[in-house]
Amino acid sequence: MIANIFDFEYRKSVSNICAQVRKAVIRDFVPNYLGAKRLSRDQWLEENIGMVMKLFDFNDDQLAIIADGTYCYSQKSSNKMIQRKLFSGHKKRPLVKPFVITTSNGKIIDIYGNHAATDNE
């Protein structure tokens, strides 16, 4: 379908371009815009909310973080093995479960996963 939209003769061309884009994103985007190392310690400390600092009696040099395992619904896969791993018996639909770490004001520090619906915490 993508090959038809961009008028590529071969599907392999689309696959090669997607692989190049994926490598470029991992090489250039991820280290600069994702993960805990993208900001210095002082910059992360600026993300603290005063209410949280007072509530938990934190010092100015302590960072309040929130770690949450959540879920995101996904489309049903045509691959039976993937379909079985993504199906949640609890929610009765396919989903993935990322583990998200944020600052107290909601700024995302990092995301670990995606974990299959059948993987327990």
PDB file of C-alpha atoms in Angstrom:
ATOM      1  CA  MET A   1       0.000   0.000   0.000  1.00  0.00           C
ATOM      2  CA  ILE A   2       2.762   2.478   0.905  1.00  0.00           C
ATOM      3  CA  ALA A   3       4.638   1.472  -2.246  1.00  0.00           C
ATOM      4  CA  ASN A   4       1.559   2.397  -4.296  1.00  0.00           C
ATOM      5  CA  ILE A   5       1.061   5.732  -2.545  1.00  0.00           C
ATOM      6  CA  PHE A   6       4.656   6.855  -3.163  1.00  0.00           C
ATOM      7  CA  ASP A   7       4.825   5.147  -6.549  1.00  0.00           C
ATOM      8  CA  PHE A   8       7.628   2.719  -5.673  1.00  0.00           C
ATOM      9  CA  GLU A   9       8.030  -0.202  -8.016  1.00  0.00           C
ATOM     10  CA  TYR A  10       9.137  -2.689  -5.343  1.00  0.00           C
ATOM     11  CA  ARG A  11       7.936  -3.281  -1.796  1.00  0.00           C
ATOM     12  CA  LYS A  12      11.554  -3.931  -0.788  1.00  0.00           C
ATOM     13  CA  SER A  13      12.310  -0.239  -1.447  1.00  0.00           C
ATOM     14  CA  VAL A  14       9.734   0.747   1.175  1.00  0.00           C
ATOM     15  CA  SER A  15      11.226  -1.761   3.608  1.00  0.00           C
ATOM     16  CA  ASN A  16      14.727  -0.338   3.084  1.00  0.00           C
ATOM     17  CA  ILE A  17      13.539   3.246   3.561  1.00  0.00           C
ATOM     18  CA  CYS A  18      11.676   2.304   6.768  1.00  0.00           C
ATOM     19  CA  ALA A  19      14.830   0.602   8.085  1.00  0.00           C
ATOM     20  CA  GLN A  20      16.898   3.728   7.323  1.00  0.00           C
ATOM     21  CA  VAL A  21      14.362   5.972   9.068  1.00  0.00           C
ATOM     22  CA  ARG A  22      14.275   3.655  12.102  1.00  0.00           C
ATOM     23  CA  LYS A  23      18.099   3.719  12.368  1.00  0.00           C
ATOM     24  CA  ALA A  24      18.184   7.515  12.013  1.00  0.00           C
ATOM     25  CA  VAL A  25      15.555   7.974  14.732  1.00  0.00           C
ATOM     26  CA  ILE A  26      17.441   5.689  17.119  1.00  0.00           C
ATOM     27  CA  ARG A  27      20.769   7.369  16.329  1.00  0.00           C
ATOM     28  CA  ASP A  28      19.737  11.049  16.248  1.00  0.00           C
ATOM     29  CA  PHE A  29      16.372  11.520  17.972  1.00  0.00           C
ATOM     30  CA  VAL A  30      16.290   9.091  20.900  1.00  0.00           C
ATOM     31  CA  PRO A  31      19.503  10.176  22.692  1.00  0.00           C
ATOM     32  CA  ASN A  32      18.595  13.880  22.470  1.00  0.00           C
ATOM     33  CA  TYR A  33      14.878  13.822  23.243  1.00  0.00           C
ATOM     34  CA  LEU A  34      14.122  10.626  25.196  1.00  0.00           C
ATOM     35  CA  GLY A  35      15.477   9.103  28.388  1.00  0.00           C
ATOM     36  CA  ALA A  36      16.809  10.412  31.675  1.00  0.00           C
ATOM     37  CA  LYS A  37      20.145  11.511  30.206  1.00  0.00           C
ATOM     38  CA  ARG A  38      18.588  14.140  27.935  1.00  0.00           C
ATOM     39  CA  LEU A  39      18.518  16.650  30.815  1.00  0.00           C
ATOM     40  CA  SER A  40      20.999  17.429  33.567  1.00  0.00           C
ATOM     41  CA  ARG A  41      20.217  16.682  37.214  1.00  0.00           C
ATOM     42  CA  ASP A  42      19.493  20.361  37.895  1.00  0.00           C
ATOM     43  CA  GLN A  43      17.078  20.525  34.962  1.00  0.00           C
ATOM     44  CA  TRP A  44      15.218  17.468  36.259  1.00  0.00           C
ATOM     45  CA  LEU A  45      15.043  18.989  39.756  1.00  0.00           C
ATOM     46  CA  GLU A  46      13.312  22.051  38.280  1.00  0.00           C
ATOM     47  CA  GLU A  47      10.435  19.749  37.270  1.00  0.00           C
ATOM     48  CA  ASN A  48       9.471  19.123  40.920  1.00  0.00           C
ATOM     49  CA  ILE A  49       6.143  20.539  42.069  1.00  0.00           C
ATOM     50  CA  GLY A  50       6.147  22.440  45.371  1.00  0.00           C
ATOM     51  CA  MET A  51       3.087  20.609  46.684  1.00  0.00           C
ATOM     52  CA  VAL A  52       4.769  17.214  46.235  1.00  0.00           C
ATOM     53  CA  MET A  53       7.965  18.490  47.842  1.00  0.00           C
ATOM     54  CA  LYS A  54       6.035  19.651  50.922  1.00  0.00           C
ATOM     55  CA  LEU A  55       3.746  16.618  51.074  1.00  0.00           C
ATOM     56  CA  PHE A  56       6.638  14.145  51.126  1.00  0.00           C
ATOM     57  CA  ASP A  57       9.069  16.452  52.954  1.00  0.00           C
ATOM     58  CA  PHE A  58      11.661  16.327  50.151  1.00  0.00           C
ATOM     59  CA  ASN A  59      14.842  18.396  50.145  1.00  0.00           C
ATOM     60  CA  ASP A  60      15.636  20.653  47.199  1.00  0.00           C
ATOM     61  CA  ASP A  61      18.130  18.087  45.879  1.00  0.00           C
ATOM     62  CA  GLN A  62      15.600  15.209  45.758  1.00  0.00           C
ATOM     63  CA  LEU A  63      13.563  14.407  42.644  1.00  0.00           C
ATOM     64  CA  ALA A  64       9.998  13.144  43.000  1.00  0.00           C
ATOM     65  CA  ILE A  65       9.172  10.587  40.313  1.00  0.00           C
ATOM     66  CA  ILE A  66       6.077   8.585  39.502  1.00  0.00           C
ATOM     67  CA  ALA A  67       6.390   5.089  38.032  1.00  0.00           C
ATOM     68  CA  ASP A  68       3.257   3.595  36.506  1.00  0.00           C
ATOM     69  CA  GLY A  69       2.504   0.473  34.534  1.00  0.00           C
ATOM     70  CA  THR A  70      -0.311   1.360  32.160  1.00  0.00           C
ATOM     71  CA  TYR A  71      -1.820  -0.169  29.045  1.00  0.00           C
ATOM     72  CA  CYS A  72      -2.503   0.886  25.468  1.00  0.00           C
ATOM     73  CA  TYR A  73      -5.029  -0.859  23.265  1.00  0.00           C
ATOM     74  CA  SER A  74      -3.769  -2.243  19.961  1.00  0.00           C
ATOM     75  CA  GLN A  75      -5.306  -3.590  16.800  1.00  0.00           C
ATOM     76  CA  LYS A  76      -5.938  -7.280  16.425  1.00  0.00           C
ATOM     77  CA  SER A  77      -2.975  -8.919  14.691  1.00  0.00           C
ATOM     78  CA  SER A  78      -3.269 -11.383  11.830  1.00  0.00           C
ATOM     79  CA  ASN A  79      -0.327 -13.285  13.357  1.00  0.00           C
ATOM     80  CA  LYS A  80      -1.792 -15.891  15.746  1.00  0.00           C
ATOM     81  CA  MET A  81       1.234 -15.966  18.078  1.00  0.00           C
ATOM     82  CA  ILE A  82       1.277 -12.179  18.481  1.00  0.00           C
ATOM     83  CA  GLN A  83      -2.496 -12.163  18.848  1.00  0.00           C
ATOM     84  CA  ARG A  84      -2.278 -14.590  21.789  1.00  0.00           C
ATOM     85  CA  LYS A  85       0.482 -12.576  23.518  1.00  0.00           C
ATOM     86  CA  LEU A  86      -1.369  -9.273  23.163  1.00  0.00           C
ATOM     87  CA  PHE A  87      -4.808 -10.471  24.242  1.00  0.00           C
ATOM     88  CA  SER A  88      -5.730  -9.458  27.774  1.00  0.00           C
ATOM     89  CA  GLY A  89      -8.199 -11.770  29.477  1.00  0.00           C
ATOM     90  CA  HIS A  90      -8.915  -9.008  31.986  1.00  0.00           C
ATOM     91  CA  LYS A  91      -9.737  -6.289  29.427  1.00  0.00           C
ATOM     92  CA  LYS A  92     -11.004  -8.749  26.773  1.00  0.00           C
ATOM     93  CA  ARG A  93      -9.061  -7.091  23.947  1.00  0.00           C
ATOM     94  CA  PRO A  94      -5.482  -6.857  22.619  1.00  0.00           C
ATOM     95  CA  LEU A  95      -3.156  -4.429  24.358  1.00  0.00           C
ATOM     96  CA  VAL A  96       0.462  -3.658  25.237  1.00  0.00           C
ATOM     97  CA  LYS A  97       1.700  -2.537  28.631  1.00  0.00           C
ATOM     98  CA  PRO A  98       4.389   0.164  28.735  1.00  0.00           C
ATOM     99  CA  PHE A  99       6.010   1.105  32.047  1.00  0.00           C
ATOM    100  CA  VAL A 100       6.180   4.910  32.280  1.00  0.00           C
ATOM    101  CA  ILE A 101       8.377   7.002  34.601  1.00  0.00           C
ATOM    102  CA  THR A 102       7.469  10.699  34.969  1.00  0.00           C
ATOM    103  CA  THR A 103       8.319  13.675  37.149  1.00  0.00           C
ATOM    104  CA  SER A 104       5.727  14.989  39.590  1.00  0.00           C
ATOM    105  CA  ASN A 105       4.538  17.556  37.027  1.00  0.00           C
ATOM    106  CA  GLY A 106       3.974  14.866  34.379  1.00  0.00           C
ATOM    107  CA  LYS A 107       7.087  15.277  32.220  1.00  0.00           C
ATOM    108  CA  ILE A 108       8.027  11.844  30.878  1.00  0.00           C
ATOM    109  CA  ILE A 109      11.480  10.687  31.945  1.00  0.00           C
ATOM    110  CA  ASP A 110      11.472   7.303  30.229  1.00  0.00           C
ATOM    111  CA  ILE A 111       9.235   4.508  28.998  1.00  0.00           C
ATOM    112  CA  TYR A 112      10.170   0.854  29.337  1.00  0.00           C
ATOM    113  CA  GLY A 113       8.371  -1.818  27.369  1.00  0.00           C
ATOM    114  CA  ASN A 114       6.142  -2.506  25.497  1.00  0.00           C
ATOM    115  CA  HIS A 115       5.299  -5.625  27.422  1.00  0.00           C
ATOM    116  CA  ALA A 116       2.782  -8.148  26.141  1.00  0.00           C
ATOM    117  CA  ALA A 117      -0.613  -8.333  27.818  1.00  0.00           C
ATOM    118  CA  THR A 118       0.227 -11.827  29.085  1.00  0.00           C
ATOM    119  CA  ASP A 119       3.352 -10.594  30.944  1.00  0.00           C
ATOM    120  CA  ASN A 120       2.593 -10.026  34.614  1.00  0.00           C
ATOM    121  CA  GLU A 121       4.281  -7.389  36.720  1.00  0.00           C
TER     122      GLU A 121
END
